[in-house]
XYZ file of C-alpha atoms in Angstrom:
690
model
C -59.866 29.108 -20.108
C -61.629 30.717 -17.163
C -63.465 28.179 -14.884
C -66.083 28.430 -12.123
C -67.626 25.993 -9.778
C -71.422 25.332 -10.241
C -73.856 24.546 -7.534
C -77.563 23.435 -7.661
C -79.539 22.665 -4.588
C -83.337 21.874 -4.502
C -84.713 22.380 -0.983
C -87.811 20.476 -0.196
C -90.223 19.409 2.459
C -89.152 16.121 4.003
C -88.963 13.470 1.314
C -89.897 9.761 1.953
C -86.712 8.072 2.786
C -86.888 5.418 -0.011
C -87.080 8.192 -2.682
C -83.902 10.043 -1.773
C -81.216 7.915 -3.333
C -82.949 7.434 -6.596
C -83.836 11.043 -6.848
C -80.271 12.322 -6.200
C -78.886 9.769 -8.683
C -81.225 10.973 -11.342
C -80.305 14.688 -10.630
C -76.504 13.966 -10.843
C -76.843 11.881 -13.999
C -79.021 14.471 -15.708
C -76.632 17.353 -14.903
C -73.688 15.520 -16.184
C -75.355 14.339 -19.355
C -76.532 18.071 -19.952
C -73.108 19.381 -19.605
C -71.723 16.964 -22.061
C -74.559 17.531 -24.562
C -73.944 21.329 -24.259
C -70.143 20.633 -24.652
C -69.261 22.477 -21.473
C -65.884 21.285 -20.122
C -65.978 20.575 -16.543
C -64.273 18.794 -13.572
C -65.543 16.299 -11.018
C -69.294 16.089 -9.986
C -70.326 15.501 -6.457
C -73.829 14.608 -5.344
C -75.418 15.368 -1.944
C -78.631 14.545 -0.370
C -80.677 14.615 2.822
C -84.442 14.270 3.480
C -84.708 18.130 2.776
C -82.385 18.592 -0.148
C -80.956 17.258 -3.471
C -77.753 18.970 -4.595
C -75.053 18.706 -7.236
C -71.774 20.441 -6.974
C -69.632 20.445 -10.333
C -66.185 21.547 -10.169
C -63.994 23.852 -12.620
C -66.939 24.452 -15.061
C -65.651 26.386 -18.247
C -67.233 29.801 -18.703
C -67.684 29.115 -22.366
C -68.824 25.980 -24.358
C -66.374 24.325 -26.801
C -66.220 25.826 -30.193
C -67.644 23.346 -32.804
C -65.689 22.591 -36.030
C -67.534 20.070 -38.166
C -68.131 19.036 -41.686
C -71.807 18.785 -42.882
C -72.796 16.574 -45.825
C -75.485 17.848 -48.146
C -77.187 16.699 -51.387
C -75.349 14.945 -54.325
C -73.853 17.154 -56.991
C -76.413 16.142 -59.555
C -79.056 17.445 -57.155
C -77.184 20.521 -55.890
C -76.330 21.877 -59.448
C -77.946 21.873 -62.682
C -75.821 21.212 -66.023
C -75.125 24.872 -66.252
C -73.493 24.834 -62.747
C -76.332 26.810 -61.216
C -77.195 26.089 -57.634
C -80.488 24.395 -57.029
C -82.927 25.207 -54.119
C -81.765 22.152 -52.337
C -78.211 23.463 -52.360
C -79.218 26.877 -51.257
C -81.513 25.369 -48.504
C -78.687 23.048 -47.360
C -76.192 25.896 -46.979
C -78.638 28.214 -45.186
C -79.603 25.508 -42.826
C -75.921 25.147 -41.701
C -75.706 29.071 -41.408
C -73.594 29.214 -44.431
C -73.552 30.406 -48.106
C -73.536 28.464 -51.406
C -70.041 30.009 -51.864
C -68.823 27.846 -48.952
C -69.953 24.599 -50.546
C -67.361 22.184 -51.817
C -67.764 18.628 -53.109
C -66.277 15.301 -51.858
C -66.672 11.953 -53.536
C -68.159 9.085 -51.411
C -68.418 5.626 -52.783
C -68.166 7.144 -56.307
C -70.753 9.863 -55.814
C -69.917 13.534 -55.296
C -71.715 15.125 -52.418
C -72.042 18.773 -51.323
C -70.133 19.639 -47.972
C -69.619 22.706 -46.013
C -67.211 23.277 -43.056
C -69.220 24.613 -40.198
C -67.887 26.583 -37.223
C -70.058 27.371 -34.259
C -68.468 29.568 -31.597
C -69.254 28.417 -28.102
C -71.590 30.468 -26.152
C -71.051 31.710 -22.670
C -71.892 29.058 -20.157
C -73.866 31.385 -18.000
C -76.269 32.021 -20.923
C -77.277 28.333 -20.944
C -77.305 27.596 -17.113
C -81.054 28.667 -16.738
C -81.835 25.312 -18.510
C -81.140 23.701 -15.093
C -84.765 24.584 -14.314
C -85.885 22.030 -16.963
C -83.447 19.403 -15.630
C -85.020 20.013 -12.033
C -88.496 19.692 -13.285
C -87.861 16.571 -15.171
C -86.956 14.444 -12.212
C -89.505 11.551 -11.813
C -90.693 10.064 -8.564
C -92.756 7.084 -7.516
C -95.404 9.384 -6.208
C -95.954 13.128 -6.549
C -98.005 15.803 -4.923
C -99.469 19.170 -5.751
C -99.314 21.988 -3.237
C -101.002 25.450 -2.738
C -102.511 26.512 -6.119
C -99.740 25.174 -8.196
C -100.119 22.896 -11.361
C -96.803 21.392 -10.785
C -96.488 17.932 -9.465
C -93.369 17.063 -7.373
C -92.213 14.589 -4.742
C -92.663 17.433 -1.984
C -93.180 21.107 -2.214
C -90.066 23.119 -3.248
C -89.213 25.483 -0.435
C -85.966 27.132 -1.729
C -83.511 26.815 -4.636
C -79.858 27.662 -4.551
C -78.197 27.924 -7.832
C -74.708 29.481 -8.146
C -72.139 29.681 -11.014
C -69.165 30.991 -9.107
C -70.626 34.050 -7.086
C -73.333 34.587 -9.558
C -76.889 33.510 -8.949
C -78.377 31.544 -11.974
C -81.652 33.271 -12.865
C -84.795 30.992 -13.034
C -87.777 30.216 -11.002
C -89.711 27.033 -10.286
C -93.244 27.016 -8.760
C -92.858 30.689 -7.502
C -89.580 29.979 -5.803
C -86.638 32.041 -7.264
C -83.002 30.768 -7.453
C -80.919 32.439 -4.925
C -77.440 32.184 -3.096
C -78.948 30.860 0.207
C -79.935 27.590 1.870
C -81.365 26.413 5.027
C -79.654 24.469 7.804
C -81.204 21.953 10.121
C -84.803 22.330 10.659
C -84.289 22.767 14.446
C -80.668 23.400 15.075
C -79.677 25.449 11.887
C -80.297 28.814 10.216
C -80.491 30.353 6.937
C -76.846 30.710 5.523
C -75.737 32.679 2.358
C -72.966 31.271 0.270
C -70.406 33.300 -1.853
C -68.794 30.369 -3.463
C -70.108 26.793 -4.356
C -66.921 25.255 -2.745
C -68.120 26.409 0.535
C -71.285 24.285 0.408
C -70.345 21.185 2.553
C -68.520 23.206 5.229
C -71.239 25.948 5.587
C -73.901 23.388 6.059
C -71.982 21.232 8.461
C -71.828 24.497 10.669
C -75.631 24.449 10.459
C -75.788 20.707 11.599
C -76.333 19.190 8.176
C -74.132 16.539 6.893
C -74.943 16.681 3.337
C -72.778 13.732 2.108
C -74.944 10.684 2.235
C -72.167 8.181 2.375
C -70.440 10.141 5.236
C -73.914 10.121 7.162
C -74.117 6.378 6.649
C -70.512 5.716 7.657
C -70.958 7.965 10.692
C -74.093 6.124 11.807
C -72.376 2.761 11.373
C -69.356 3.989 13.422
C -71.592 5.156 16.195
C -73.447 1.887 16.383
C -70.167 0.066 16.467
C -69.071 2.292 19.370
C -72.199 1.587 21.309
C -71.817 -2.160 20.788
C -68.099 -2.012 21.927
C -68.789 0.158 24.992
C -71.621 -2.179 26.100
C -70.305 -5.494 24.961
C -73.270 -5.949 22.606
C -73.748 -7.314 19.103
C -75.766 -4.793 16.958
C -76.631 -6.438 13.630
C -76.695 -3.664 11.051
C -79.466 -4.335 8.442
C -78.232 -2.583 5.198
C -81.672 -1.697 4.185
C -82.573 -0.158 7.475
C -79.193 1.684 7.540
C -79.883 3.080 4.023
C -83.463 4.154 5.139
C -82.206 5.815 8.415
C -79.444 7.681 6.505
C -82.079 9.124 4.383
C -84.128 10.028 7.356
C -81.783 12.440 9.056
C -79.482 15.321 8.345
C -77.227 15.270 11.506
C -77.242 11.611 12.877
C -76.621 10.875 16.516
C -77.044 7.224 17.720
C -78.290 6.484 21.142
C -79.829 3.581 22.933
C -82.979 2.859 25.018
C -84.285 -0.228 26.810
C -87.506 -2.036 27.269
C -88.952 -4.324 29.966
C -87.403 -7.860 29.970
C -90.915 -9.404 30.315
C -91.391 -8.480 26.583
C -88.786 -10.989 25.579
C -91.419 -13.651 26.106
C -92.848 -12.585 22.879
C -91.256 -14.358 19.827
C -88.013 -12.620 18.685
C -89.317 -12.100 15.026
C -92.246 -9.995 16.682
C -89.903 -7.874 18.662
C -87.385 -7.308 15.881
C -90.141 -6.498 13.527
C -91.738 -3.990 15.837
C -88.335 -2.310 16.240
C -87.053 -2.350 12.747
C -90.255 -2.006 10.499
C -92.290 0.349 12.689
C -89.752 2.349 14.730
C -86.673 2.050 12.464
C -84.591 0.919 15.493
C -81.737 -1.482 15.510
C -82.177 -4.563 17.791
C -79.417 -5.513 20.345
C -78.123 -8.991 20.857
C -75.666 -10.663 23.233
C -72.433 -12.249 22.079
C -74.238 -15.558 22.176
C -76.952 -14.112 19.809
C -79.800 -13.785 22.302
C -81.992 -10.873 21.888
C -81.507 -8.204 24.740
C -84.048 -5.692 26.158
C -82.223 -2.659 24.394
C -82.576 -0.993 21.019
C -80.446 1.612 19.158
C -82.040 4.497 17.431
C -80.580 7.504 15.436
C -81.697 10.969 16.298
C -81.835 13.734 13.764
C -79.840 16.156 15.979
C -76.955 16.590 18.171
C -75.971 15.167 21.570
C -77.904 17.403 23.878
C -80.649 15.927 26.051
C -80.037 12.400 24.832
C -81.646 10.916 27.860
C -84.919 12.675 27.158
C -84.735 11.533 23.665
C -84.188 7.903 24.727
C -87.005 8.149 27.317
C -89.414 9.476 24.520
C -88.392 6.417 22.109
C -88.765 4.013 25.010
C -92.271 5.129 25.555
C -93.284 4.653 21.986
C -91.713 1.304 21.754
C -93.421 0.192 25.051
C -96.731 0.973 23.709
C -96.065 -0.909 20.553
C -94.697 -4.106 22.286
C -97.590 -3.889 24.743
C -99.810 -4.181 21.667
C -97.771 -7.037 20.377
C -98.008 -8.871 23.716
C -101.787 -8.568 23.697
C -102.049 -9.925 20.174
C -99.779 -12.706 21.068
C -101.702 -13.745 24.063
C -105.099 -13.510 22.204
C -103.635 -15.608 19.530
C -102.834 -18.471 21.986
C -106.756 -18.989 22.291
C -106.995 -19.594 18.619
C -107.090 -23.251 17.228
C -105.880 -24.257 13.715
C -109.186 -25.827 12.527
C -111.395 -22.765 13.469
C -108.745 -20.583 11.787
C -108.858 -22.578 8.664
C -112.770 -22.224 8.585
C -112.247 -18.503 8.512
C -110.255 -18.740 5.191
C -113.326 -19.710 3.393
C -114.766 -16.079 4.019
C -111.590 -14.358 3.058
C -111.454 -13.224 -0.658
C -107.976 -13.751 -2.094
C -109.119 -11.996 -5.278
C -112.552 -11.467 -6.578
C -111.729 -13.318 -9.860
C -109.602 -15.983 -8.285
C -111.814 -16.956 -5.206
C -111.186 -17.218 -1.569
C -108.096 -18.151 0.346
C -109.466 -21.498 1.249
C -109.925 -22.195 -2.510
C -106.334 -21.170 -3.076
C -105.042 -23.374 -0.351
C -106.764 -26.385 -1.719
C -105.284 -25.818 -5.192
C -101.820 -25.363 -3.674
C -102.326 -28.596 -1.581
C -103.207 -30.591 -4.610
C -100.265 -29.213 -6.623
C -97.922 -29.747 -3.796
C -98.957 -33.268 -3.506
C -98.511 -33.820 -7.270
C -94.992 -32.421 -7.059
C -94.143 -34.553 -4.034
C -95.250 -37.702 -5.994
C -93.219 -36.430 -9.162
C -90.103 -36.122 -7.037
C -90.586 -39.435 -5.250
C -90.360 -38.050 -1.723
C -90.611 -40.603 0.990
C -93.980 -41.260 2.760
C -93.073 -39.103 5.740
C -92.101 -36.174 3.578
C -95.180 -36.574 1.501
C -97.261 -36.478 4.685
C -95.556 -33.343 5.811
C -96.089 -31.742 2.512
C -99.847 -32.438 2.697
C -100.344 -31.305 6.234
C -98.133 -28.141 5.700
C -100.012 -27.172 2.439
C -103.382 -27.761 4.291
C -102.614 -25.293 7.155
C -100.175 -23.165 5.373
C -102.322 -19.972 5.738
C -103.929 -20.460 8.988
C -101.776 -17.683 10.742
C -103.285 -15.078 8.211
C -106.271 -14.976 10.448
C -104.293 -14.403 13.644
C -104.218 -10.885 15.176
C -100.408 -10.793 15.168
C -100.197 -11.230 11.383
C -103.143 -8.764 10.919
C -101.088 -6.158 12.738
C -97.750 -7.167 11.252
C -98.336 -8.557 7.826
C -94.600 -9.112 7.259
C -94.620 -11.924 9.948
C -96.704 -14.167 7.929
C -95.050 -17.482 7.848
C -92.970 -16.894 10.754
C -95.962 -16.692 13.173
C -97.342 -19.712 11.182
C -94.250 -21.845 12.242
C -94.417 -20.636 15.928
C -98.179 -21.092 16.316
C -98.186 -24.543 14.524
C -95.450 -25.837 16.863
C -97.332 -24.478 19.894
C -100.332 -26.313 18.723
C -98.558 -29.498 18.536
C -97.924 -29.947 14.790
C -94.842 -31.805 13.692
C -91.585 -29.647 13.635
C -91.275 -30.371 9.861
C -94.630 -29.238 9.215
C -94.102 -26.036 11.137
C -90.802 -25.346 9.432
C -92.431 -25.972 5.914
C -95.159 -23.278 6.740
C -92.539 -20.701 7.260
C -90.345 -21.843 4.440
C -93.152 -21.754 1.940
C -92.640 -18.018 1.658
C -89.020 -18.256 0.787
C -87.077 -16.760 -0.947
C -88.937 -13.505 0.345
C -86.714 -11.200 -1.606
C -83.721 -11.230 -3.978
C -81.265 -11.643 -1.046
C -83.329 -14.450 0.751
C -82.338 -17.996 0.474
C -84.223 -20.922 -0.907
C -86.053 -23.222 1.581
C -83.850 -25.707 3.310
C -86.165 -28.619 3.616
C -87.688 -30.532 0.561
C -91.219 -30.273 1.988
C -90.649 -26.445 2.437
C -89.422 -26.092 -1.199
C -92.187 -28.179 -2.713
C -94.802 -26.030 -0.905
C -92.977 -22.817 -1.867
C -92.866 -23.818 -5.648
C -96.595 -24.811 -5.429
C -97.780 -21.707 -3.758
C -95.872 -19.284 -5.934
C -96.770 -21.132 -9.076
C -100.527 -21.159 -8.159
C -100.358 -17.474 -7.668
C -98.675 -16.721 -10.874
C -100.703 -19.135 -12.937
C -104.017 -17.775 -11.376
C -103.170 -14.131 -12.303
C -102.077 -15.048 -15.721
C -105.405 -16.951 -16.213
C -107.358 -13.744 -15.491
C -105.103 -11.648 -17.737
C -103.244 -9.818 -14.991
C -99.770 -10.078 -16.618
C -96.989 -7.713 -15.372
C -96.174 -5.128 -17.855
C -93.352 -2.476 -17.708
C -92.761 -1.270 -14.078
C -96.196 -2.692 -13.230
C -96.305 -5.675 -11.138
C -98.793 -5.154 -8.266
C -98.895 -8.817 -7.068
C -94.946 -9.346 -7.283
C -95.162 -12.166 -10.015
C -91.759 -11.545 -11.240
C -90.154 -11.951 -7.758
C -92.174 -15.031 -7.227
C -91.176 -16.542 -10.577
C -87.649 -15.603 -9.793
C -88.132 -17.483 -6.430
C -89.260 -20.621 -8.241
C -86.324 -20.378 -10.684
C -83.866 -20.097 -7.464
C -85.534 -22.981 -5.656
C -85.412 -25.388 -8.638
C -81.798 -24.400 -9.318
C -80.618 -24.823 -5.667
C -82.454 -28.095 -5.203
C -81.209 -29.522 -8.383
C -84.546 -31.460 -9.014
C -84.988 -33.169 -12.357
C -88.515 -31.569 -12.602
C -89.345 -30.304 -15.812
C -90.793 -26.730 -15.503
C -93.087 -27.179 -18.573
C -94.676 -30.125 -16.860
C -95.068 -28.207 -13.439
C -96.664 -25.310 -15.189
C -99.147 -27.613 -16.908
C -100.094 -29.260 -13.800
C -100.673 -25.837 -12.101
C -102.784 -24.576 -15.108
C -104.957 -27.682 -14.985
C -105.761 -27.116 -11.416
C -106.634 -23.407 -12.008
C -108.748 -24.392 -14.959
C -110.534 -27.159 -12.829
C -111.306 -24.520 -10.124
C -113.033 -22.240 -12.860
C -110.560 -19.468 -12.703
C -110.016 -17.398 -15.745
C -111.529 -17.392 -19.149
C -108.460 -17.437 -21.393
C -107.581 -20.635 -23.423
C -105.275 -22.711 -21.395
C -102.778 -23.056 -24.314
C -102.465 -19.395 -24.522
C -101.779 -18.742 -20.912
C -99.294 -21.674 -20.967
C -97.406 -19.867 -23.800
C -97.375 -16.654 -21.851
C -96.136 -18.295 -18.700
C -93.317 -19.988 -20.660
C -92.187 -16.629 -22.096
C -92.471 -15.014 -18.574
C -90.300 -17.746 -16.969
C -87.759 -17.516 -19.822
C -87.252 -13.957 -19.037
C -86.667 -14.777 -15.313
C -84.303 -17.377 -16.225
C -82.448 -15.094 -18.626
C -82.080 -12.646 -15.862
C -80.669 -15.340 -13.517
C -78.121 -16.511 -16.086
C -77.067 -12.770 -16.706
C -76.359 -12.491 -13.021
C -73.975 -15.441 -13.270
C -72.186 -13.693 -16.152
C -73.307 -16.092 -18.880
C -72.813 -14.645 -22.444
C -75.909 -13.300 -24.140
C -75.799 -15.748 -27.193
C -75.058 -18.714 -24.942
C -78.360 -17.802 -22.929
C -80.225 -17.634 -26.097
C -78.841 -21.029 -27.050
C -80.123 -22.842 -23.919
C -83.344 -20.997 -23.861
C -84.305 -21.676 -27.514
C -85.658 -24.985 -26.861
C -87.212 -26.693 -24.062
C -86.434 -25.489 -20.386
C -86.675 -28.838 -18.721
C -84.779 -29.137 -15.471
C -83.679 -25.694 -14.136
C -80.462 -27.107 -12.662
C -79.526 -28.807 -15.890
C -80.248 -25.772 -17.926
C -78.103 -23.578 -15.741
C -75.175 -26.017 -15.841
C -75.404 -26.404 -19.518
C -75.076 -22.605 -19.956
C -72.202 -22.621 -17.387
C -70.462 -25.348 -19.329
C -70.632 -23.635 -22.701
C -69.604 -20.285 -21.086
C -66.507 -21.957 -19.534
C -65.476 -23.623 -22.900
C -66.227 -20.554 -25.198
C -62.565 -19.188 -25.142
C -60.890 -22.593 -25.731
C -59.088 -23.615 -29.091
C -61.390 -25.628 -31.032
C -64.603 -24.260 -29.649
C -65.416 -22.286 -32.685
C -64.865 -25.417 -35.006
C -66.961 -27.680 -32.703
C -69.777 -25.283 -32.655
C -69.833 -24.827 -36.347
C -69.810 -28.481 -36.901
C -72.675 -29.041 -34.652
C -74.647 -26.086 -35.970
C -74.210 -27.509 -39.526
C -75.977 -30.755 -38.312
C -78.883 -28.386 -36.760
C -79.114 -26.181 -39.850
C -79.533 -29.201 -42.346
C -81.737 -30.996 -39.947
C -84.233 -28.210 -40.118
C -85.134 -29.274 -43.779
C -86.303 -32.732 -42.599
C -89.969 -32.353 -42.897
C -91.016 -35.935 -41.944
C -88.195 -37.712 -40.201
C -88.297 -41.489 -40.007
C -86.271 -44.307 -38.621
C -82.643 -44.341 -40.241
C -82.236 -47.228 -42.594
C -78.417 -48.194 -42.435
C -78.991 -50.270 -45.525
C -79.113 -47.028 -47.583
C -75.759 -45.786 -46.344
C -73.424 -45.364 -49.446
C -70.047 -44.615 -47.810
C -68.085 -45.348 -44.679
C -68.407 -41.750 -43.438
C -72.211 -42.335 -43.049
C -71.719 -45.501 -41.157
C -68.977 -44.001 -39.036
C -70.904 -41.053 -37.992
C -74.127 -42.974 -37.247
C -72.139 -45.464 -35.192
C -70.538 -42.769 -33.321
C -73.852 -41.109 -32.807
C -75.432 -44.258 -31.468
C -72.389 -44.731 -28.960
C -72.701 -41.071 -27.768
C -76.420 -41.312 -27.382
C -76.102 -44.579 -25.361
C -73.843 -43.037 -23.010
C -75.919 -39.815 -22.697
C -79.065 -41.851 -22.287
C -77.456 -43.721 -19.353
C -77.180 -40.384 -17.453
C -74.174 -38.039 -17.578
C -73.357 -34.681 -16.111
C -73.494 -31.679 -18.289
C -69.756 -31.352 -18.731
C -69.532 -34.839 -20.031
C -72.558 -34.381 -22.270
C -70.817 -31.360 -23.856
C -67.548 -33.482 -24.257
C -69.476 -36.343 -25.903
C -71.207 -34.092 -28.425
C -67.947 -32.218 -29.494
C -66.260 -35.459 -29.681
C -68.474 -36.163 -32.751
C -66.803 -33.245 -34.689
C -64.255 -35.397 -36.713
C -67.051 -37.711 -38.050
C -69.299 -34.706 -38.731
C -66.652 -33.205 -40.814
C -65.821 -36.251 -42.791
C -69.453 -36.945 -43.270
C -70.164 -33.496 -44.801
C -66.979 -33.655 -46.941
C -67.901 -36.997 -48.496
C -71.767 -37.026 -48.494
C -74.305 -34.855 -50.289
C -77.397 -34.899 -47.775
C -79.795 -33.360 -50.538
C -79.183 -36.196 -53.099
C -81.176 -36.590 -56.148
C -82.401 -39.901 -55.002
C -85.420 -39.123 -52.797
C -84.829 -42.176 -50.558
C -81.274 -41.426 -49.867
C -82.149 -37.697 -49.210
C -84.914 -38.457 -46.722
C -82.634 -41.169 -45.046
C -79.925 -38.690 -44.537
C -82.201 -35.817 -43.389
C -83.611 -38.469 -40.877
C -80.103 -39.140 -39.748
C -79.526 -35.485 -39.245
C -82.661 -35.124 -37.314
C -81.703 -37.826 -34.792
C -78.396 -36.194 -34.236
C -79.782 -32.711 -33.988
C -82.321 -33.917 -31.334
C -79.372 -34.981 -29.170
C -77.644 -31.660 -29.732
C -80.709 -29.466 -29.061
C -81.471 -31.277 -25.938
C -78.224 -29.632 -24.721
C -78.422 -26.343 -26.534
C -79.446 -24.841 -29.782
C -75.704 -24.278 -30.542
C -76.264 -22.408 -33.764
C -77.464 -19.387 -31.673
C -73.990 -19.138 -30.344
C -71.721 -16.461 -32.031
C -68.461 -17.794 -32.959
C -65.650 -15.730 -34.552
């Protein structure tokens, strides 16, 4: 079977770096799926991307589709033929629809009924005839933001400047937005030229000759190696932020790393400010000494070759110097600010028009944080720290530094609070209450910071739910999912016995007290519980907990987050053991029959009729007492499954649904008591056992 390589490249104006990786993944996936659907045999698929291009190279693509041999099923014989054996309209329509004739119909029996069938053969078309459909694939890509250009109706991430589409040496004929497919591509914007290809296999090598390294992973690896070389040559430590490295990789086509320097006097500015200025605004990598001290140097990556690097370095130094001079000015001006006057300004800053001002939010958070500190029985010094940290937690938002660099909120709060004479624990809690800031960030280290973080995040979530702003689909403008995940992480790491349901109720009560929202508190509470259960489910999935075990622990009360996670981990750890199936079935049997107890009452042991009732209830009371004294989740599980023999003997010798109403109600009440103990661990009848 003859084969050719296939190449598709979409040439664009420079795309935002954050769009590149997802876009090329989409294109490669769609092309591969399309080839499979069209039954076109092919070899390996390679994806290439730069800020100006998205490309896919498919090796050894067959010149023809696979032939199709398949059996098609039609109507039953009684519908396909009348009593005289004549073909019905249904049979004629069926055969025609398959491209066949009624003479091709035969009958096969399925489950005692004969059905009409035909053997269908479809010869594979020439691949070249269907390749113009790559136009549809190209147009189907989706992006976070699109734009129109010229007088075109098409919306795309950036204007399409050229399209290269080759099947072997042949150009695939199609056109998008007035741009026809061709056999040429463009090299580096300043260093390269237009280049024609005669074979798709020449793609990487040809563009490398035009100063374009199209393999994104090779570009990333090259940048990393160049940074490491600079660090080794200068005896530096250059921390490589992976997100920044990914962004820089998608900003350049031909990377060359170089370094520049700035005045040492700028080192008097807090390190976080300098690093933020370099990383967030200039995409520079900061430089440190072996001891971890920030040095007056930076590393940047040029989109070009090694020529005139000194001039490039000077240009970057000039830009950074201006940025740092601004930061130094803001920092100096902020020294004139006092905390109390900053707090007064919060009253004039609207947090959200339906929720109120920042000052009102701070007051709610302060009340909730104090309630949580009380529930956790923190010591007097910790409670004092929580209260003060909550009171001044947002004062840095009115500083010039945070206004210019919003990502420094919390960091500057800690710095400025310490400078103004606040206790070190208070300053630390101000910073920590934003943690975890993202999925990779850790939970707050101190109890005070953790309490404040939970209070602040939960107030935000509760307030927005109260006004009906609930995340849906991909829409989550206030990052409520991330903040809920942060709460789950903190509660799990801290191992607190706080019950999430109670914490949510406290928060909602304060939100209602402040007059936020018009929805019924009970409705908001139910919506919040469902929202948090989804976040917890995601957390458990990340810990490789099986889906049915997740359902089992989430079917009832959430309670303590740390306990819930441990219970899921215990069940997951035991699921493959001998006897697990039998133990879960015994406990599930109790839950299932207990569900019939409409009005459980106190168990009357005087109504027991056999020793199995007595033995099970005695064993239950023993287990319940041990659990009531406080046990770890592993022991809780072992105590529950230890009742399996008594449960088995009980059901073998006892009719729960007895004709005698008193006996039946008493037995159902006993089942309800045992079920309550089981369900406090997990609703085990949700677990799939085979």
